CSV table of C-alpha atoms and ligand atoms in Angstrom, one decimal:
chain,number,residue,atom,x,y,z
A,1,UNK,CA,35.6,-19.8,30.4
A,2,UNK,CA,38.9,-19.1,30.5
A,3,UNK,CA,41.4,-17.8,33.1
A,4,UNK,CA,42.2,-14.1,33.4
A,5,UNK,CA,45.7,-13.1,33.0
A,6,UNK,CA,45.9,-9.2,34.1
A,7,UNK,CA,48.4,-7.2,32.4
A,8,UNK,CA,51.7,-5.7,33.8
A,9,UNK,CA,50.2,-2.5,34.0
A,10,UNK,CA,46.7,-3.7,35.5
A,11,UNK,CA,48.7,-5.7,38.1
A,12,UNK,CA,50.8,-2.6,39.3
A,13,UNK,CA,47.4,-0.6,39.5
A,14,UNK,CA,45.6,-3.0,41.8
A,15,UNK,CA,48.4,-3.4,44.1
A,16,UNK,CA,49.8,0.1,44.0
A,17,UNK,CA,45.9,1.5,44.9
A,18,UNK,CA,45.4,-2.1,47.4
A,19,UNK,CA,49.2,-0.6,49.6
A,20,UNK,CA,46.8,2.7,50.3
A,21,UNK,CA,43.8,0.9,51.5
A,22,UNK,CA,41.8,1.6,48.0
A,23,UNK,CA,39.9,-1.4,46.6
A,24,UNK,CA,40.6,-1.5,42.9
A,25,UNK,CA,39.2,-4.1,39.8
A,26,UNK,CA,39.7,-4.7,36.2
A,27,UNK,CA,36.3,-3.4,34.6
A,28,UNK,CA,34.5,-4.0,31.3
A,29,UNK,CA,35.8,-5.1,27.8
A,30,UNK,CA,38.9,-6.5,28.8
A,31,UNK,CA,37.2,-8.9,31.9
A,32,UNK,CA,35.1,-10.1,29.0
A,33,UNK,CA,37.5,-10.2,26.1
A,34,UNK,CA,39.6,-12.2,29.1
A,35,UNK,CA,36.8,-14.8,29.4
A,36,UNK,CA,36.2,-15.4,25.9
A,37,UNK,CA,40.0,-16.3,25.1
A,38,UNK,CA,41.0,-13.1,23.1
A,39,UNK,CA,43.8,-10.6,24.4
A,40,UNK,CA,42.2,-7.5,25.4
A,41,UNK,CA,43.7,-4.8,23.7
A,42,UNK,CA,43.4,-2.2,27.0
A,43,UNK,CA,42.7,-2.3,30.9
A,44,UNK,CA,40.4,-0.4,32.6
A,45,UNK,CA,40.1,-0.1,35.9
A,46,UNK,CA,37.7,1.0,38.6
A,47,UNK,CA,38.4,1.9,42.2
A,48,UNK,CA,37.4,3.6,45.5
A,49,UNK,CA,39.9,6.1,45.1
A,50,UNK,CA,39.0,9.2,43.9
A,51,UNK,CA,40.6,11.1,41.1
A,52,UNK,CA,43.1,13.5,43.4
A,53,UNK,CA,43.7,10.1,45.5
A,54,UNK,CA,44.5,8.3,42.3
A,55,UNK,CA,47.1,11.0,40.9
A,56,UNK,CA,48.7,10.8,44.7
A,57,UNK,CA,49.0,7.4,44.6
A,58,UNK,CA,50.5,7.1,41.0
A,59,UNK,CA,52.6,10.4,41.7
A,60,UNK,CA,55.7,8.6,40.4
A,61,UNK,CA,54.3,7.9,36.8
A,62,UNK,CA,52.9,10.0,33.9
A,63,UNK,CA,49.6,10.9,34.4
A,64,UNK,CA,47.3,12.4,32.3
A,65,UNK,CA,43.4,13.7,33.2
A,66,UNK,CA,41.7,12.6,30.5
A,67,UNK,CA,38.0,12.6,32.2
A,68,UNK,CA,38.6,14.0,35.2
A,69,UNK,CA,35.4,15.4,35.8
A,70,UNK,CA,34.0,11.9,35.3
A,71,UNK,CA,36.4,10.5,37.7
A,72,UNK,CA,38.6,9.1,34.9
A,73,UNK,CA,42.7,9.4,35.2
A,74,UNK,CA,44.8,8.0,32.6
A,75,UNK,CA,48.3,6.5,34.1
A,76,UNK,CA,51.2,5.3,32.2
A,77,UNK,CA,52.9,2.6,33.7
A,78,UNK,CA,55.8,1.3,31.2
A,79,UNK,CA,54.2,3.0,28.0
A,80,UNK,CA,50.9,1.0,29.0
A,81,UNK,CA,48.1,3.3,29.4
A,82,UNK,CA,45.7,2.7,31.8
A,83,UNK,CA,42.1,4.2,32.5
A,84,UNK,CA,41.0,4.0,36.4
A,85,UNK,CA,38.0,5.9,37.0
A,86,UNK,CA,36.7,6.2,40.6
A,87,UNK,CA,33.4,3.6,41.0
A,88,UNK,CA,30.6,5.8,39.8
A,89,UNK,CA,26.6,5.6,40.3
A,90,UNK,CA,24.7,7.5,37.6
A,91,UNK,CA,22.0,9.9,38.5
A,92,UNK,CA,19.0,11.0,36.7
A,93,UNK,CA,18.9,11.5,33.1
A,94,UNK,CA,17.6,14.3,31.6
A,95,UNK,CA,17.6,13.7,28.0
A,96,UNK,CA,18.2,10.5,27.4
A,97,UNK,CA,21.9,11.3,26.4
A,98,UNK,CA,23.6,12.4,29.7
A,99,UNK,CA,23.3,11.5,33.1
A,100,UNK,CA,22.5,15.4,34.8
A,101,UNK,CA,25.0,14.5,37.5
A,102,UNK,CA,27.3,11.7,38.0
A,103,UNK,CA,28.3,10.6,41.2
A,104,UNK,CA,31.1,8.8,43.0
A,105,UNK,CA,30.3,5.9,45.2
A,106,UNK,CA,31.9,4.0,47.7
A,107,UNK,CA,31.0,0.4,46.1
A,108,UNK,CA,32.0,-1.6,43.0
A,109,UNK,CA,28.4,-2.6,42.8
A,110,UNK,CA,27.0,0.8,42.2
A,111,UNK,CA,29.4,0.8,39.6
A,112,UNK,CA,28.6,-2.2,37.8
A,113,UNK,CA,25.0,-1.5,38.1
A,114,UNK,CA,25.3,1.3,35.0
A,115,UNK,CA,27.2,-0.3,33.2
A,116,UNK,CA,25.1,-1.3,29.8
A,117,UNK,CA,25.4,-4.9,29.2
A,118,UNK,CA,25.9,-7.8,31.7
A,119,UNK,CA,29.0,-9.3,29.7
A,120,UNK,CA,30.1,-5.6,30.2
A,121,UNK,CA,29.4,-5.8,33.8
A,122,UNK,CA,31.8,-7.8,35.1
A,123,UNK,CA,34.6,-6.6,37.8
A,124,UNK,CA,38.1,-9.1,38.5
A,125,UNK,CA,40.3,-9.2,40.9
A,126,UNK,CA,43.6,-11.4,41.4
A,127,UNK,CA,42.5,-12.2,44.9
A,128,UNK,CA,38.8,-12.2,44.9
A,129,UNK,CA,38.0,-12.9,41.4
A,130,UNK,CA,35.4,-12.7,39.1
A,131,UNK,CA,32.7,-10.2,40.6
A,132,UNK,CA,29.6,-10.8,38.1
A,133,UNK,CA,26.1,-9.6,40.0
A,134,UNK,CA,24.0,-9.8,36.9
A,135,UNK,CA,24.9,-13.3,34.8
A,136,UNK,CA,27.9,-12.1,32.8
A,137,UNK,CA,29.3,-15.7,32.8
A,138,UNK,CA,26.4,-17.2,31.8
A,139,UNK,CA,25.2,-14.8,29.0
A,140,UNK,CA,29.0,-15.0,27.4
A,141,UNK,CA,28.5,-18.8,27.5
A,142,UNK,CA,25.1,-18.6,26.0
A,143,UNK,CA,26.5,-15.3,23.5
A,144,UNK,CA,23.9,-13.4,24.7
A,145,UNK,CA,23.7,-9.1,24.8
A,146,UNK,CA,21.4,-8.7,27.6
A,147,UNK,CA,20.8,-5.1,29.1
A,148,UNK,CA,21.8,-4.4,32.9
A,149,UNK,CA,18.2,-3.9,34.6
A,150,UNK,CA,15.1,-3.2,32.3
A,151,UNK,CA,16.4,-2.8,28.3
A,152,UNK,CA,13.4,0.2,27.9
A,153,UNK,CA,14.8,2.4,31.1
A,154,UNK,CA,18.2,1.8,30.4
A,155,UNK,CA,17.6,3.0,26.5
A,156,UNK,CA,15.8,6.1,27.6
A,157,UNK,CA,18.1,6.3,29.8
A,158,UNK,CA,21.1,6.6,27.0
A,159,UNK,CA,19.8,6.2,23.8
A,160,UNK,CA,23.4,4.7,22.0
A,161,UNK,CA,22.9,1.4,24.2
A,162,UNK,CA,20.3,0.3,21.4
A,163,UNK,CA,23.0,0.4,18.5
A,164,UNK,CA,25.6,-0.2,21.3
A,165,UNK,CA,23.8,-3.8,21.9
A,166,UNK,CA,23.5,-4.3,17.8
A,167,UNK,CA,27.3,-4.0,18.1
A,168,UNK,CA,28.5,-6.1,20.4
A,169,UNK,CA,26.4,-8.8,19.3
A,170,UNK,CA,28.2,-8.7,15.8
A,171,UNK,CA,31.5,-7.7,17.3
A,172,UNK,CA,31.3,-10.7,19.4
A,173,UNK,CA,29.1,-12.5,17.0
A,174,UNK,CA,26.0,-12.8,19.6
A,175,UNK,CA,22.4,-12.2,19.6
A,176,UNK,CA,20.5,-10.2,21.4
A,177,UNK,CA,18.1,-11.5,24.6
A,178,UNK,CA,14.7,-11.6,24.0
A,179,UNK,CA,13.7,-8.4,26.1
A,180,UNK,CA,16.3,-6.6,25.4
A,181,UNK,CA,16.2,-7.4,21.3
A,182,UNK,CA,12.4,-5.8,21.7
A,183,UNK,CA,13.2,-2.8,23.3
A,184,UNK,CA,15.8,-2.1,20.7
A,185,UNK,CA,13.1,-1.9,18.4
A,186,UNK,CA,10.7,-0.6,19.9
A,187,UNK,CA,13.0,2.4,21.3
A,188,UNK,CA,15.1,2.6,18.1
A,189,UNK,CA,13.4,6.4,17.4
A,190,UNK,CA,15.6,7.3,20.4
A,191,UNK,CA,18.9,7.3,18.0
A,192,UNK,CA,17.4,10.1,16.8
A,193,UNK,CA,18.8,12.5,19.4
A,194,UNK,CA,21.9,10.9,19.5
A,195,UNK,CA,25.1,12.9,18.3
A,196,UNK,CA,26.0,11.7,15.2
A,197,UNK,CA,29.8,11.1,16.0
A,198,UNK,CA,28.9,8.9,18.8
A,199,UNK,CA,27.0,6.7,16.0
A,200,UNK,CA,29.2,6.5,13.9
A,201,UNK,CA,31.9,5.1,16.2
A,202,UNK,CA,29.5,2.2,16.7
A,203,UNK,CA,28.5,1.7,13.5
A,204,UNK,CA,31.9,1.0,12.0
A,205,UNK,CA,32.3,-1.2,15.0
A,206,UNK,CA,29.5,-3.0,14.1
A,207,UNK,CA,30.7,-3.2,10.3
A,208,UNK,CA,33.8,-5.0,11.2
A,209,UNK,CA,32.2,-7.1,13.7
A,210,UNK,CA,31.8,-10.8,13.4
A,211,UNK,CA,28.4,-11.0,12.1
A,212,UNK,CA,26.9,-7.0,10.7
A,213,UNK,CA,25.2,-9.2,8.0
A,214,UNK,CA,23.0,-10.4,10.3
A,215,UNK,CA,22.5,-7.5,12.1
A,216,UNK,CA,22.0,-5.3,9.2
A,217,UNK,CA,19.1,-8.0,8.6
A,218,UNK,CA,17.5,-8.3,11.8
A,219,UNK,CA,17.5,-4.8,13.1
A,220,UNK,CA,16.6,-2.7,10.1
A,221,UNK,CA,14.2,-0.7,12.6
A,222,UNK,CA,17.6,0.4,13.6
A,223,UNK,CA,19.5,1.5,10.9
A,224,UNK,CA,16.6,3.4,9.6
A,225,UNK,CA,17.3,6.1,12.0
A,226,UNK,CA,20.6,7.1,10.5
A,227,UNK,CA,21.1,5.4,7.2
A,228,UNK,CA,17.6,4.7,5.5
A,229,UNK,CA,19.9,4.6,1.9
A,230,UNK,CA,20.9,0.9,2.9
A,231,UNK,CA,17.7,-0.5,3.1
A,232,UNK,CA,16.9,-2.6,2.8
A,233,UNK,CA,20.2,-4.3,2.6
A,234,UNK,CA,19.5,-6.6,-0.4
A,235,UNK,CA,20.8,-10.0,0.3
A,236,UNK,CA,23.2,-10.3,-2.2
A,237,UNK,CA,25.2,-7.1,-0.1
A,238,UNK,CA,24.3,-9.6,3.3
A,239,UNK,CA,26.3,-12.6,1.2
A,240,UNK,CA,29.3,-10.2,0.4
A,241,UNK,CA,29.3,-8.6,3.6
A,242,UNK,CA,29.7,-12.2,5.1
A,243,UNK,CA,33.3,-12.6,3.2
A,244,UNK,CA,34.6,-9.0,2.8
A,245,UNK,CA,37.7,-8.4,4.3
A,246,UNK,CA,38.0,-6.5,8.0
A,247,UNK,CA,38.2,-2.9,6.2
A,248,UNK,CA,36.3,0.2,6.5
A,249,UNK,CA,35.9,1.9,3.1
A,250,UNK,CA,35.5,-1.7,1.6
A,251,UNK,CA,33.0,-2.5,3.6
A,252,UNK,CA,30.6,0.7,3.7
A,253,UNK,CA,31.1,0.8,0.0
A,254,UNK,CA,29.1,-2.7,-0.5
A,255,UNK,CA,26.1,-1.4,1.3
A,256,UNK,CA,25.6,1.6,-0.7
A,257,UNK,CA,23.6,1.6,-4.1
A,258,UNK,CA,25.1,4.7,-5.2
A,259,UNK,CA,28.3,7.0,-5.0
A,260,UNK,CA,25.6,9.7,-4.2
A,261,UNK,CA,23.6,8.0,-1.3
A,262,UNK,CA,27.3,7.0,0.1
A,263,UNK,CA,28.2,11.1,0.2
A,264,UNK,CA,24.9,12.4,1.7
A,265,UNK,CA,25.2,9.4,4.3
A,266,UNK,CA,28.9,9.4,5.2
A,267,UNK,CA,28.6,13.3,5.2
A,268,UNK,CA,25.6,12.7,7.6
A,269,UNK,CA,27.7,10.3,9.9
A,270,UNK,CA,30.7,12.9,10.1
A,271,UNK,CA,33.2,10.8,8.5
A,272,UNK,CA,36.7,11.6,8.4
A,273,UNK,CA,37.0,13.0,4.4
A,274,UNK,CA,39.6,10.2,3.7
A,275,UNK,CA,37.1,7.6,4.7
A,276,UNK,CA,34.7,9.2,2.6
A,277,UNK,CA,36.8,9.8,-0.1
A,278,UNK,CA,38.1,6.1,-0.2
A,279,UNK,CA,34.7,4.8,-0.5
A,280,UNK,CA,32.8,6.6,-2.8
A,281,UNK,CA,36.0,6.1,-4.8
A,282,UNK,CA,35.4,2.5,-4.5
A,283,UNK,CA,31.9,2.8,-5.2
A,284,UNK,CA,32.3,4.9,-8.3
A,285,UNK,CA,35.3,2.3,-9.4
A,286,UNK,CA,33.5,-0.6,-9.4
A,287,UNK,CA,30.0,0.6,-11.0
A,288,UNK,CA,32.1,0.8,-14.1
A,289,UNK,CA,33.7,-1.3,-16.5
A,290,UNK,CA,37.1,-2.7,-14.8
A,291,UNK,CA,40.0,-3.5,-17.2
A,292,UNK,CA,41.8,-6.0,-15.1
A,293,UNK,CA,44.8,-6.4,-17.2
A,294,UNK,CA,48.4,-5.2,-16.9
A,295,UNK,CA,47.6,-2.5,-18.7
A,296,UNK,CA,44.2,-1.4,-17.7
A,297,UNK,CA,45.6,-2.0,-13.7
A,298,UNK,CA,48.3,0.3,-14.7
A,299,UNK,CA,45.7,3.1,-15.6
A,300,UNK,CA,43.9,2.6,-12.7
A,301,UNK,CA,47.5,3.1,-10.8
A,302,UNK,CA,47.5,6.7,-12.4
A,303,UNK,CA,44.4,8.2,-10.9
A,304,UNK,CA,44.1,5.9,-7.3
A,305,UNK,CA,46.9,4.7,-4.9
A,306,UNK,CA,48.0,1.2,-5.0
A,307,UNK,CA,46.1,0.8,-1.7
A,308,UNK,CA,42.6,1.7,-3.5
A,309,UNK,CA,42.9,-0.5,-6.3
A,310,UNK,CA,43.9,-3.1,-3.9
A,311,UNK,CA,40.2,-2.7,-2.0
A,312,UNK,CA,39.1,-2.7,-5.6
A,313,UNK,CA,40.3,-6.4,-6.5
A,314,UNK,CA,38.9,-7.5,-2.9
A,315,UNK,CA,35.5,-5.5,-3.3
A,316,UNK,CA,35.4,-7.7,-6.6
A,317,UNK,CA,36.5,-10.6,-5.1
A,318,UNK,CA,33.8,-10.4,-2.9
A,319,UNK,CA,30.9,-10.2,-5.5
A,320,UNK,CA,32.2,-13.0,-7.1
A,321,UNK,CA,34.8,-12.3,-9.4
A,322,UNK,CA,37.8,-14.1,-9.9
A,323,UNK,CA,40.6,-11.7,-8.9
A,324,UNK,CA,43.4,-13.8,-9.4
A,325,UNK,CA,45.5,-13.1,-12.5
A,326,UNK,CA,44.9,-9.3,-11.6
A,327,UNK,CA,45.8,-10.0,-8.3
A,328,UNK,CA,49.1,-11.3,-9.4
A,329,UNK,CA,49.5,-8.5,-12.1
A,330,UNK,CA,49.0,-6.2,-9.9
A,331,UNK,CA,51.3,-7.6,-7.8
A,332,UNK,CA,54.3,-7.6,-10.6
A,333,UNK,CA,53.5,-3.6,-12.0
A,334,UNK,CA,54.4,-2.8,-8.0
A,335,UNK,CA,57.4,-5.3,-7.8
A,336,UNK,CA,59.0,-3.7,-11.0
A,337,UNK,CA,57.9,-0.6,-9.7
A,338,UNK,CA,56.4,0.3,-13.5
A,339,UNK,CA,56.2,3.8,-14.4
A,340,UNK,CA,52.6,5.4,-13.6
A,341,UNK,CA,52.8,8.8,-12.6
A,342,UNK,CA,54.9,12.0,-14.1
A,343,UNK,CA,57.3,12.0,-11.5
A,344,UNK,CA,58.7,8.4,-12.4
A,345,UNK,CA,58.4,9.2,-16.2
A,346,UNK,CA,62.2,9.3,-17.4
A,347,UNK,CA,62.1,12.3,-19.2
A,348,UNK,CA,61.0,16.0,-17.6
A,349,UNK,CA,59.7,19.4,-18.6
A,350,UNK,CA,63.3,20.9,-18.7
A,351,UNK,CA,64.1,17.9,-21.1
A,352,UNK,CA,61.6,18.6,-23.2
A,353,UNK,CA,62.0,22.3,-23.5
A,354,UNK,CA,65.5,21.8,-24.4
A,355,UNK,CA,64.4,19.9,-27.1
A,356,UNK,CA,62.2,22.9,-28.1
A,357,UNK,CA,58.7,22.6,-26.8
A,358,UNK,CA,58.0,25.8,-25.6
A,359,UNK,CA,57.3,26.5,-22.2
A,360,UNK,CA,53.8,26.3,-20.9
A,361,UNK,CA,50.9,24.0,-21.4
A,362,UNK,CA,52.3,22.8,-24.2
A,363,UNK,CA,55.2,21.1,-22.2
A,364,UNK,CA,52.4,19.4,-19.8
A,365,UNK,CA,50.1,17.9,-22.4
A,366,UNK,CA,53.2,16.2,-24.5
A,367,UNK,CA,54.2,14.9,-21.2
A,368,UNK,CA,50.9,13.1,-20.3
A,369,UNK,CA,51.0,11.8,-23.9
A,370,UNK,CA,54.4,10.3,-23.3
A,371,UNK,CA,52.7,8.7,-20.4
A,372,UNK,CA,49.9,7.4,-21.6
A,373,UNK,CA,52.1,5.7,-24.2
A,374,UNK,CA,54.4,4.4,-21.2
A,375,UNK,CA,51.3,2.8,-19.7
A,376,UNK,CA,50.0,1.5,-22.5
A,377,UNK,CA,53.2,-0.2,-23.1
A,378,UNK,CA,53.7,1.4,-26.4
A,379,UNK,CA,57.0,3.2,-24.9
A,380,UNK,CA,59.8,1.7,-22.7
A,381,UNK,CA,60.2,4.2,-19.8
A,382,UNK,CA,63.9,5.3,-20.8
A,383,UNK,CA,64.9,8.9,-21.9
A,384,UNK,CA,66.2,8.3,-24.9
A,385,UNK,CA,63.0,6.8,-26.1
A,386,UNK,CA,60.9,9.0,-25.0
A,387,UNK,CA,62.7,12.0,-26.5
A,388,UNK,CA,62.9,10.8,-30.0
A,389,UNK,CA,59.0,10.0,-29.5
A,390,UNK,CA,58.3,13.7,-28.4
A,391,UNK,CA,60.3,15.1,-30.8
A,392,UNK,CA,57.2,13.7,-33.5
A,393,UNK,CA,54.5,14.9,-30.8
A,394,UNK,CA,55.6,18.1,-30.0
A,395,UNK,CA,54.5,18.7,-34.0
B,401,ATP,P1,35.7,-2.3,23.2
B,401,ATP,O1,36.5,-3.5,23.1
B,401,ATP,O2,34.9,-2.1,22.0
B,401,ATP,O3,36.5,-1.1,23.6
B,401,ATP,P2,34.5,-2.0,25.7
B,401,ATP,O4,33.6,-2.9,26.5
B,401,ATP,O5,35.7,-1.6,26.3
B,401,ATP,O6,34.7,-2.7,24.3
B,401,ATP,P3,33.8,0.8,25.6
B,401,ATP,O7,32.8,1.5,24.7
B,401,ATP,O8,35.2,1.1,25.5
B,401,ATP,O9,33.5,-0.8,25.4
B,401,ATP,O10,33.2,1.0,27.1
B,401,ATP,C1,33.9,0.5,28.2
B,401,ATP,C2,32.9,0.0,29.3
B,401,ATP,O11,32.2,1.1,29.8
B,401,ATP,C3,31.9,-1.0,28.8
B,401,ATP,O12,32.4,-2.3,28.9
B,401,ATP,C4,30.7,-0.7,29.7
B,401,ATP,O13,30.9,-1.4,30.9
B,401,ATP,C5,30.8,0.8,30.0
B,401,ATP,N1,30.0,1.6,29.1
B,401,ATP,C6,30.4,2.3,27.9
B,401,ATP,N2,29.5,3.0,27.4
B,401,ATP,C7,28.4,2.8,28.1
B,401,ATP,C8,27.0,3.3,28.1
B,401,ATP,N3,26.6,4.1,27.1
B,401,ATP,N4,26.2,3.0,29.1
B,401,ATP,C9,26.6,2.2,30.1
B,401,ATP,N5,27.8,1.7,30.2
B,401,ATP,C10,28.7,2.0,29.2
B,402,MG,MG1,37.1,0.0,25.4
């Protein structure tokens, strides 16, 4: 495993809450992104300070209360923002979604007890190191997702663990223990009462994981709680999936059948309407013919942003095609910076109703025609040109 190199930020924190007799660790993802090699991309910590302590003892930075009622205080230190949330034990839970009160405690152990997964479950200190009570170590050696206590309580406990545990194993490209991989299908109904925002945060996770092909293939008892249009997942989508680039739209777009099934489900998931856009763009895009040449890119380049039909080469790439030349044509129609829209055409309305199309539709329609004939390459994009050309249109 390898060594754990706190940030600037974590490092401050520990000492800063250590100078007033607090005990404070680095908690979670970034203890376990640490071990594996790969830069955690934030610090949490967790201490025996409790939240009006913590704002005391960090009264010289920014602070912001971004959970305080679940102990959680955000400090800035150097435009690094860091989460320390006083050690917590959870108490009962009502309804499988939230505990009905949470608790402070006095001990990092509580704290690491409720935690979900033993690779999540790990607590580090500079001084006293790695605190793992449950295996950690050994399960990230092994890649394994293995539940904190009994995989059954802790799911009817909080219901999201069971996709939660789908999605670290393909975010970290794991699988799932043997108890814990049962309980996930046998308590998979639980997603049911699960808000749906909360899903989808792990889901896409889970898409742009390491391994959501096979995921997507061994837990369909899963995914059939909140997206029974992918299954199954035929395996040809599994294939693609297993080379399509890290990107959202791209990648929700290969495991629908249909531009309608992608709207009722991405509706369902409360996707953001650019997300849901961009795929069902892409899925409506590429169920058609594609003209891949300069021209038929160009047209493309008319209705959807250089950015869509981008996804569309790499969506095509992915199912086989050979994307090359239009990759490079693409490429060139951007570099020249060829004329696709109305705004870059070289002639405007006022030009044309000087030359005596009367105002009104009329102007509009002789304007797309001008177009389309730039695009097509019929036209070079120069005013000159394109006046004497509408002089026969306007007719
Ligand atoms: P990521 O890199 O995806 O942010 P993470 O481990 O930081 O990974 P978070 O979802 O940010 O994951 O959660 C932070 C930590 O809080 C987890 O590592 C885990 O210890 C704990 N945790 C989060 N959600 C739950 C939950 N539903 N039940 C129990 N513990 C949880
Ligand atoms: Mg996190």
């Amino acid at each position: 495993m390898n060594p754990i190199t706190l940030s600037p930020g974590a490092a401050f924190a520990i000492d800063r809450l250590k100078s007033r007799g607090y005990e404070c660790y680095t908690v979670g993802g970034c203890v376990r992104d640490s071990l594996l090699g790969a830069l955690p991309h934030d610090w949490d910590l967790t201490t025996s300070a409790t939240p009006p302590e913590i704002k005391t003892a960090f009264a010289d930075c920014r602070v912001i209360e971004t959970g305080i009622q679940h102990g959680t205080v955000t400090v800035l230190y150097q435009k690094e923002p860091l989460e320390i949330t006083t050690f917590r034990k959870d108490g009962a839970y009502a309804d499988n979604r939230h505990p009905t009160a949470v608790t402070f405690s006095k001990t990092v152990e509580d704290d690491l007890s409720r935690r979900d997964f033993t690779v999540n479950a790990m607590a580090y200190h500079p001084e006293k190191g790695l605190i793992d009570l449950f295996g950690g170590r050994e399960d990230l050696k092994n890649k394994l997702i293995r539940c904190v206590g009994d995989p059954e309580t802790r799911f009817n406990e909080d219901g999201l663990r069971i996709l939660r545990a789908v999605r670290f194993a393909s975010a970290l490209g794991f699988a799932l223990e043997e108890a814990t991989a049962r309980a996930v299908r046998s308590c998979a109904f639980l997603l049911d009462g699960i808000a749906k925002e909360r899903i989808r945060e792990e889901f896409s996770k889970l898409l742009l994981g390491k391994t959501p092909a096979a995921i997507l293939r061994d837990y369909p008892e899963v995914f059939a709680r909140f997206l029974p249009e992918i299954l199954p997942v035929p395996q040809r989508t599994l294939t693609f999936l297993k080379i399509a680039p890290l990107d959202l739209p791209l990648r929700l777009a290969l495991l629908f059948g249909s531009a309608e099934d992608a709207k009722t489900a991405l509706l369902r998931l409360r996707y953001d309407n650019e997300t849901q856009k961009k795929t069902v763009d892409l899925i409506g895009l590429q169920a058609g013919e594609v003209d891949l040449s300069t021209v038929g890119l160009r047209r493309l380049l008319r209705e959807y942003p250089a950015e869509t039909v981008e996804r569309l080469l790499a969506l095509l790439e992915c199912r086989g095609m050979d994307t090359h030349a239009a990759k490079e044509a693409l490429q060139a129609i951007l570099a020249r910076g060829d004329c696709v829209s109305l705004q870059a055409l070289a002639v405007s309305g006022n030009d044309l109703i000087s030359l005596g199309v009367p105002a009104g539709k009329q102007v509009g329609a002789v304007l797309e025609a001008l177009l389309d004939r730039v695009i097509d390459g019929g036209l070079p994009n120069e005013k000159a040109a394109l006046l004497e050309a509408a002089k026969t249109l306007k007719k």
